[in-house]
Coordinates of C-alpha atoms in Angstrom, one line a residue:
M1 CA 67.9 -76.4 43.3
K2 CA 67.6 -79.8 44.9
T3 CA 68.2 -79.5 48.7
E4 CA 68.4 -82.1 51.4
I5 CA 68.1 -81.4 55.1
V6 CA 70.1 -83.5 57.4
T7 CA 68.5 -83.6 60.8
F8 CA 66.6 -86.0 63.3
Y9 CA 63.4 -85.6 61.3
W10 CA 61.8 -89.0 62.2
S11 CA 61.2 -88.4 65.8
N12 CA 58.4 -88.8 68.4
N13 CA 59.3 -85.5 70.0
Y14 CA 57.1 -82.6 69.0
G15 CA 59.9 -80.1 68.9
A16 CA 62.1 -82.2 66.7
L17 CA 59.3 -82.8 64.3
L18 CA 58.2 -79.1 64.2
Q19 CA 61.7 -77.7 63.7
A20 CA 62.3 -80.1 60.8
V21 CA 59.1 -79.6 59.0
T22 CA 59.1 -75.9 59.4
L23 CA 62.6 -75.5 58.0
K24 CA 61.5 -77.6 55.0
E25 CA 58.4 -75.5 54.4
Y26 CA 60.2 -72.3 54.8
L27 CA 62.8 -73.3 52.1
K28 CA 60.0 -74.4 49.8
K29 CA 57.7 -71.5 50.3
F30 CA 60.1 -68.5 50.5
H31 CA 63.2 -69.8 48.6
N32 CA 61.6 -72.0 46.0
Q33 CA 63.8 -75.0 46.9
D34 CA 63.0 -78.6 46.0
V35 CA 63.5 -79.9 49.5
S36 CA 63.6 -83.4 51.0
F37 CA 65.0 -85.0 54.2
N38 CA 68.0 -87.2 54.1
N39 CA 66.5 -90.3 55.6
Y40 CA 69.6 -91.8 57.2
L41 CA 69.3 -92.2 61.0
P42 CA 71.5 -94.2 63.3
K43 CA 70.2 -97.6 64.5
K44 CA 70.3 -96.6 68.2
L45 CA 68.3 -93.5 67.5
I46 CA 65.6 -95.3 65.6
Y47 CA 65.4 -97.9 68.3
K48 CA 65.1 -95.2 71.0
E49 CA 62.2 -93.5 69.1
N50 CA 60.4 -96.9 68.9
I51 CA 60.8 -98.0 72.5
S52 CA 61.0 -94.7 74.5
Q53 CA 58.5 -94.4 77.4
L54 CA 57.5 -98.1 77.1
N55 CA 59.5 -99.4 80.0
R56 CA 56.7 -99.2 82.6
N57 CA 54.5 -101.8 84.3
N58 CA 51.3 -99.8 83.8
L59 CA 49.5 -101.4 80.9
K60 CA 47.1 -98.5 80.5
F61 CA 50.0 -96.1 80.2
I62 CA 51.8 -98.3 77.7
L63 CA 48.7 -98.5 75.5
R64 CA 48.4 -94.7 75.5
I65 CA 52.1 -94.4 74.5
I66 CA 51.6 -97.0 71.7
Q67 CA 48.5 -95.0 70.6
K68 CA 50.6 -91.8 70.6
K69 CA 53.4 -93.4 68.6
Y70 CA 50.9 -94.7 66.0
L71 CA 49.3 -91.3 65.7
L72 CA 52.7 -89.7 65.1
Y73 CA 53.6 -92.4 62.7
K74 CA 50.5 -91.6 60.6
W75 CA 51.2 -87.8 60.9
K76 CA 54.8 -88.2 59.6
L77 CA 53.7 -90.3 56.6
N78 CA 50.4 -88.7 55.7
I79 CA 50.6 -85.0 56.8
A80 CA 54.3 -84.2 56.9
K81 CA 55.0 -86.5 53.9
F82 CA 58.2 -87.9 55.5
D83 CA 60.1 -90.8 54.0
K84 CA 60.8 -93.6 56.4
P85 CA 64.2 -93.6 58.0
N86 CA 67.0 -95.8 56.7
L87 CA 70.1 -97.3 58.4
N88 CA 72.1 -96.7 55.2
Y89 CA 72.9 -93.5 53.4
N90 CA 71.9 -93.6 49.8
K91 CA 73.6 -90.9 47.6
K92 CA 71.3 -88.8 45.4
D93 CA 71.7 -86.0 42.9
I94 CA 71.5 -83.2 45.4
D95 CA 72.8 -79.6 44.9
L96 CA 72.8 -78.4 48.5
Y97 CA 72.8 -80.0 52.0
I98 CA 71.6 -78.2 55.1
Y99 CA 72.7 -79.7 58.4
G100 CA 70.5 -78.8 61.3
S101 CA 68.8 -77.8 63.3
D102 CA 68.6 -80.0 66.5
E103 CA 71.5 -81.7 68.3
I104 CA 73.0 -83.3 65.3
W105 CA 76.5 -82.4 66.5
N106 CA 76.2 -83.9 70.0
Y107 CA 78.9 -86.6 69.8
T108 CA 78.3 -87.6 73.4
S109 CA 74.6 -88.6 72.8
P110 CA 73.9 -92.2 73.9
F111 CA 71.7 -92.5 70.8
T112 CA 74.0 -91.3 68.1
G113 CA 77.5 -91.1 69.6
F114 CA 80.0 -89.6 67.2
D115 CA 78.6 -90.1 63.8
P116 CA 80.7 -88.4 61.2
F117 CA 77.8 -88.4 58.7
F118 CA 76.2 -85.5 60.7
F119 CA 79.4 -83.5 60.3
G120 CA 79.3 -83.9 56.5
K121 CA 82.1 -86.4 56.2
G122 CA 82.3 -87.9 52.7
N123 CA 80.0 -85.3 51.3
D124 CA 81.8 -83.1 48.8
K125 CA 78.7 -81.2 47.7
K126 CA 77.9 -77.7 48.9
K127 CA 76.8 -77.8 52.5
I128 CA 75.8 -75.3 55.2
S129 CA 74.5 -75.7 58.7
Y130 CA 71.4 -73.9 60.1
A131 CA 71.0 -73.8 63.9
A132 CA 73.0 -76.9 64.5
S133 CA 73.6 -77.7 68.1
L134 CA 76.2 -79.5 70.2
G135 CA 73.7 -80.1 72.9
N136 CA 75.3 -80.9 76.2
A137 CA 78.7 -81.9 74.7
S138 CA 81.8 -79.9 75.3
L139 CA 85.5 -79.8 74.4
K140 CA 86.3 -81.8 77.5
N141 CA 84.8 -85.0 76.3
T142 CA 85.7 -85.5 72.6
N143 CA 88.2 -87.9 71.2
Y144 CA 87.3 -86.9 67.6
L145 CA 88.4 -83.3 67.5
D146 CA 90.8 -83.6 64.5
E147 CA 88.1 -85.4 62.4
I148 CA 85.5 -82.8 63.4
K149 CA 87.8 -79.9 62.5
N150 CA 88.4 -81.4 59.1
C151 CA 84.7 -81.8 58.5
L152 CA 83.7 -78.3 59.6
K153 CA 86.3 -76.7 57.4
K154 CA 84.5 -78.0 54.3
F155 CA 81.2 -76.2 55.1
T156 CA 80.4 -73.2 53.0
H157 CA 78.5 -71.4 55.7
I158 CA 77.9 -72.3 59.4
S159 CA 75.3 -71.1 61.8
V160 CA 74.5 -72.5 65.2
R161 CA 71.7 -72.4 67.8
D162 CA 73.5 -71.6 71.0
D163 CA 76.8 -70.1 72.3
N164 CA 78.1 -73.4 73.5
T165 CA 78.2 -74.6 69.9
Q166 CA 79.4 -71.2 68.7
K167 CA 82.5 -71.5 71.0
F168 CA 83.1 -75.0 69.9
V169 CA 83.1 -74.1 66.2
K170 CA 85.3 -71.1 66.9
Y171 CA 87.8 -73.3 68.7
C172 CA 87.8 -75.9 65.9
I173 CA 88.2 -73.7 62.8
N174 CA 88.6 -70.2 64.1
I175 CA 85.4 -68.7 62.8
N176 CA 82.6 -67.1 64.8
P177 CA 79.4 -68.6 63.4
K178 CA 76.1 -66.7 63.7
I179 CA 73.7 -67.8 66.3
V180 CA 70.3 -68.0 64.6
L181 CA 66.8 -68.7 65.8
D182 CA 65.2 -72.1 65.8
P183 CA 63.4 -72.9 62.5
C184 CA 60.0 -72.8 64.3
F185 CA 60.2 -69.0 64.2
L186 CA 60.8 -68.8 60.4
C187 CA 57.2 -69.6 59.5
T188 CA 54.2 -71.7 60.3
P189 CA 53.4 -74.5 57.8
D190 CA 49.9 -74.3 56.4
F191 CA 49.0 -77.8 57.8
I192 CA 50.0 -76.8 61.4
S193 CA 46.7 -74.9 62.0
G194 CA 46.6 -75.4 65.7
E195 CA 42.9 -76.2 65.5
N196 CA 41.5 -79.5 66.5
P197 CA 37.9 -80.2 67.8
K198 CA 39.0 -83.4 69.5
I199 CA 41.6 -81.7 71.7
K200 CA 39.3 -78.7 72.2
N201 CA 36.8 -80.9 73.8
L202 CA 39.4 -82.3 76.2
S203 CA 40.6 -78.8 77.2
S204 CA 37.4 -76.8 77.1
Q205 CA 38.2 -75.0 80.4
K206 CA 41.1 -72.6 81.1
Y207 CA 44.2 -74.7 81.8
I208 CA 47.9 -74.6 82.5
L209 CA 50.0 -76.7 80.1
I210 CA 52.8 -78.9 81.3
Y211 CA 55.4 -80.0 78.7
G212 CA 58.4 -82.0 79.8
N213 CA 59.4 -84.5 82.4
Y214 CA 62.2 -82.8 84.4
F215 CA 60.6 -81.1 87.4
T216 CA 62.0 -81.2 90.9
N217 CA 59.8 -81.8 93.9
N218 CA 60.1 -78.1 94.7
D219 CA 59.1 -77.3 91.1
I220 CA 56.0 -79.6 91.3
S221 CA 54.9 -78.1 94.6
K222 CA 55.1 -74.6 93.2
I223 CA 53.3 -75.5 90.0
I224 CA 50.5 -77.2 92.0
E225 CA 50.2 -74.3 94.3
F226 CA 50.1 -71.9 91.3
S227 CA 47.3 -73.9 89.7
K228 CA 45.2 -74.0 92.8
K229 CA 45.6 -70.2 93.3
N230 CA 44.6 -69.6 89.7
E231 CA 41.8 -72.2 89.8
M232 CA 43.0 -74.0 86.7
N233 CA 43.7 -77.6 85.9
L234 CA 47.1 -78.8 84.9
I235 CA 47.2 -80.6 81.5
S236 CA 50.4 -82.5 80.7
T237 CA 51.1 -83.5 77.1
G238 CA 54.0 -85.3 75.5
F239 CA 55.0 -86.8 78.8
Y240 CA 53.1 -88.5 81.6
N241 CA 53.2 -86.5 84.9
K242 CA 51.2 -88.2 87.6
W243 CA 50.7 -84.9 89.5
S244 CA 48.9 -83.3 86.6
D245 CA 45.1 -83.2 86.6
K246 CA 45.0 -84.6 83.1
N247 CA 47.5 -86.3 80.8
I248 CA 46.8 -86.0 77.1
L249 CA 49.4 -88.2 75.4
N250 CA 47.9 -89.2 72.1
C251 CA 48.6 -85.9 70.3
D252 CA 50.1 -85.1 67.0
P253 CA 52.1 -81.8 66.4
N254 CA 48.9 -80.0 65.3
D255 CA 47.2 -81.0 68.6
F256 CA 50.3 -79.9 70.5
I257 CA 50.3 -76.4 68.9
Y258 CA 46.6 -76.1 69.8
L259 CA 47.4 -76.9 73.5
V260 CA 50.2 -74.3 73.6
K261 CA 48.2 -71.6 71.8
N262 CA 45.1 -72.0 74.0
S263 CA 46.8 -72.4 77.3
E264 CA 46.7 -69.7 80.0
F265 CA 50.2 -70.5 81.2
V266 CA 53.0 -73.0 80.3
F267 CA 55.5 -74.8 82.5
T268 CA 58.2 -76.6 80.5
S269 CA 61.5 -78.3 80.8
M270 CA 61.9 -78.7 77.0
F271 CA 63.8 -76.5 74.6
H272 CA 60.9 -76.3 72.2
G273 CA 58.5 -75.8 75.0
V274 CA 60.3 -72.4 75.5
M275 CA 60.6 -71.7 71.8
L276 CA 56.9 -72.2 71.0
S277 CA 55.7 -70.5 74.2
Y278 CA 57.7 -67.5 73.1
K279 CA 56.4 -67.7 69.5
Y280 CA 52.8 -67.7 70.7
K281 CA 53.4 -65.1 73.4
K282 CA 52.5 -67.2 76.4
N283 CA 53.4 -66.6 80.0
F284 CA 55.7 -69.5 80.7
W285 CA 58.2 -70.7 83.2
I286 CA 61.1 -73.0 82.8
S287 CA 62.3 -76.0 84.8
Q288 CA 66.1 -75.9 84.4
D289 CA 67.0 -79.3 83.1
P290 CA 70.8 -79.5 83.1
Y291 CA 70.8 -81.6 79.9
R292 CA 69.2 -78.7 78.0
S293 CA 70.9 -75.7 79.7
N294 CA 73.5 -75.3 77.0
K295 CA 70.8 -75.0 74.3
L296 CA 68.6 -72.6 76.3
N297 CA 71.0 -70.3 78.0
Y298 CA 71.7 -68.0 75.1
F299 CA 68.0 -67.6 74.2
V300 CA 67.1 -66.9 77.8
N301 CA 69.9 -64.4 78.4
Y302 CA 69.6 -62.6 75.0
L303 CA 65.9 -61.9 75.4
D304 CA 66.1 -61.1 79.2
L305 CA 64.1 -64.1 80.3
A306 CA 66.0 -65.0 83.4
N307 CA 62.9 -64.4 85.5
R308 CA 61.1 -67.2 83.7
Y309 CA 62.7 -70.0 85.8
I310 CA 60.3 -71.7 88.2
D311 CA 62.5 -71.0 91.2
V312 CA 61.6 -67.3 90.8
L313 CA 57.9 -68.0 90.0
G314 CA 55.8 -65.0 90.8
K315 CA 53.3 -62.6 89.3
I316 CA 55.6 -61.2 86.7
E317 CA 54.1 -61.4 83.2
I318 CA 56.3 -61.3 80.0
D319 CA 56.2 -58.0 78.3
Y320 CA 56.6 -59.1 74.7
N321 CA 57.0 -55.5 73.5
L322 CA 60.0 -55.0 75.7
N323 CA 62.5 -56.9 73.4
R324 CA 60.4 -56.9 70.3
N325 CA 62.9 -55.0 68.2
K326 CA 65.7 -57.2 69.5
F327 CA 63.8 -60.4 68.5
E328 CA 62.8 -59.0 65.1
D329 CA 66.4 -58.1 64.4
W330 CA 67.5 -61.6 65.3
L331 CA 64.8 -63.1 63.1
S332 CA 66.0 -61.0 60.2
I333 CA 69.6 -62.1 60.8
S334 CA 68.5 -65.7 60.8
K335 CA 66.5 -65.3 57.5
N336 CA 69.3 -63.3 55.9
F337 CA 71.8 -66.1 56.7
L338 CA 69.7 -68.6 54.8
T339 CA 69.2 -66.2 51.9
K340 CA 72.9 -65.5 51.6
S341 CA 74.0 -69.1 52.1
L342 CA 71.6 -70.4 49.5
S343 CA 72.7 -67.8 46.9
D344 CA 76.5 -68.1 47.4
K345 CA 78.3 -70.5 45.2

């Protein structure tokens, strides 16, 4: 079966890249699908990926970001084998379309706006959604409700990533879609080994990983105090944080996984910072970024992780055995959703 994934696959965000490539690899490896990515992306989104983080006066910083973008460009082409994005949608002979994961339904995003393509408009082939998200959008700020309702009705199966999106779908078409896990939990692609001598040399001592750029002054003070108390350096990746001891920006997703897996602790404001910290059983704390709260709240509440916010930072370690059965059941539900959705006509 020829399958296309519709998502924001051509990104410079580690989480977006990893969710996309992991879903593709899972479908190929465990469901024998002939999988590709639909390479349509909106112009504003492509532009944002190209120029993000370049609006600074620090030439040294800009050169590091350019180096990072070039490294990711090579990774996308040579390792992940992505096709380059296109501003136009070219129809192909595809049997099944899978929409998601990521914020493909965030019609308030400044980089996509309301793009009916990501709701399946004009696509009469079989289509399902896996872990699609509304992001920080809500019913209060849409002018496209009727069009969205008509699009959602034509999906064979729908699953979402958070309860905000679940409530939205239920309001639109009166079904209660399953909330499934992010694709990063489905498997680990063979080429994401998490081993890299280059990064290992830069992080040879015990360290605390920083991933994200939304940290209040109070958060920063607590993190710095925590690092001094534990006598470990702060390493920031993906984003430049001047209060970190070291910033490692020129990383590809393999390097990023290495930094997560080998860290002693993680502080993050990013959705996938939480997902990957949980996957690799790290002790992590979350900076509560209002933009990402809709995406994170269900995961945090369902797995009893409310004590992982930085404002309650303490000595509490995560007991990964405590909710192990709950998590494994959720993972089974997520995989079973795909199995059933792929087999149903």
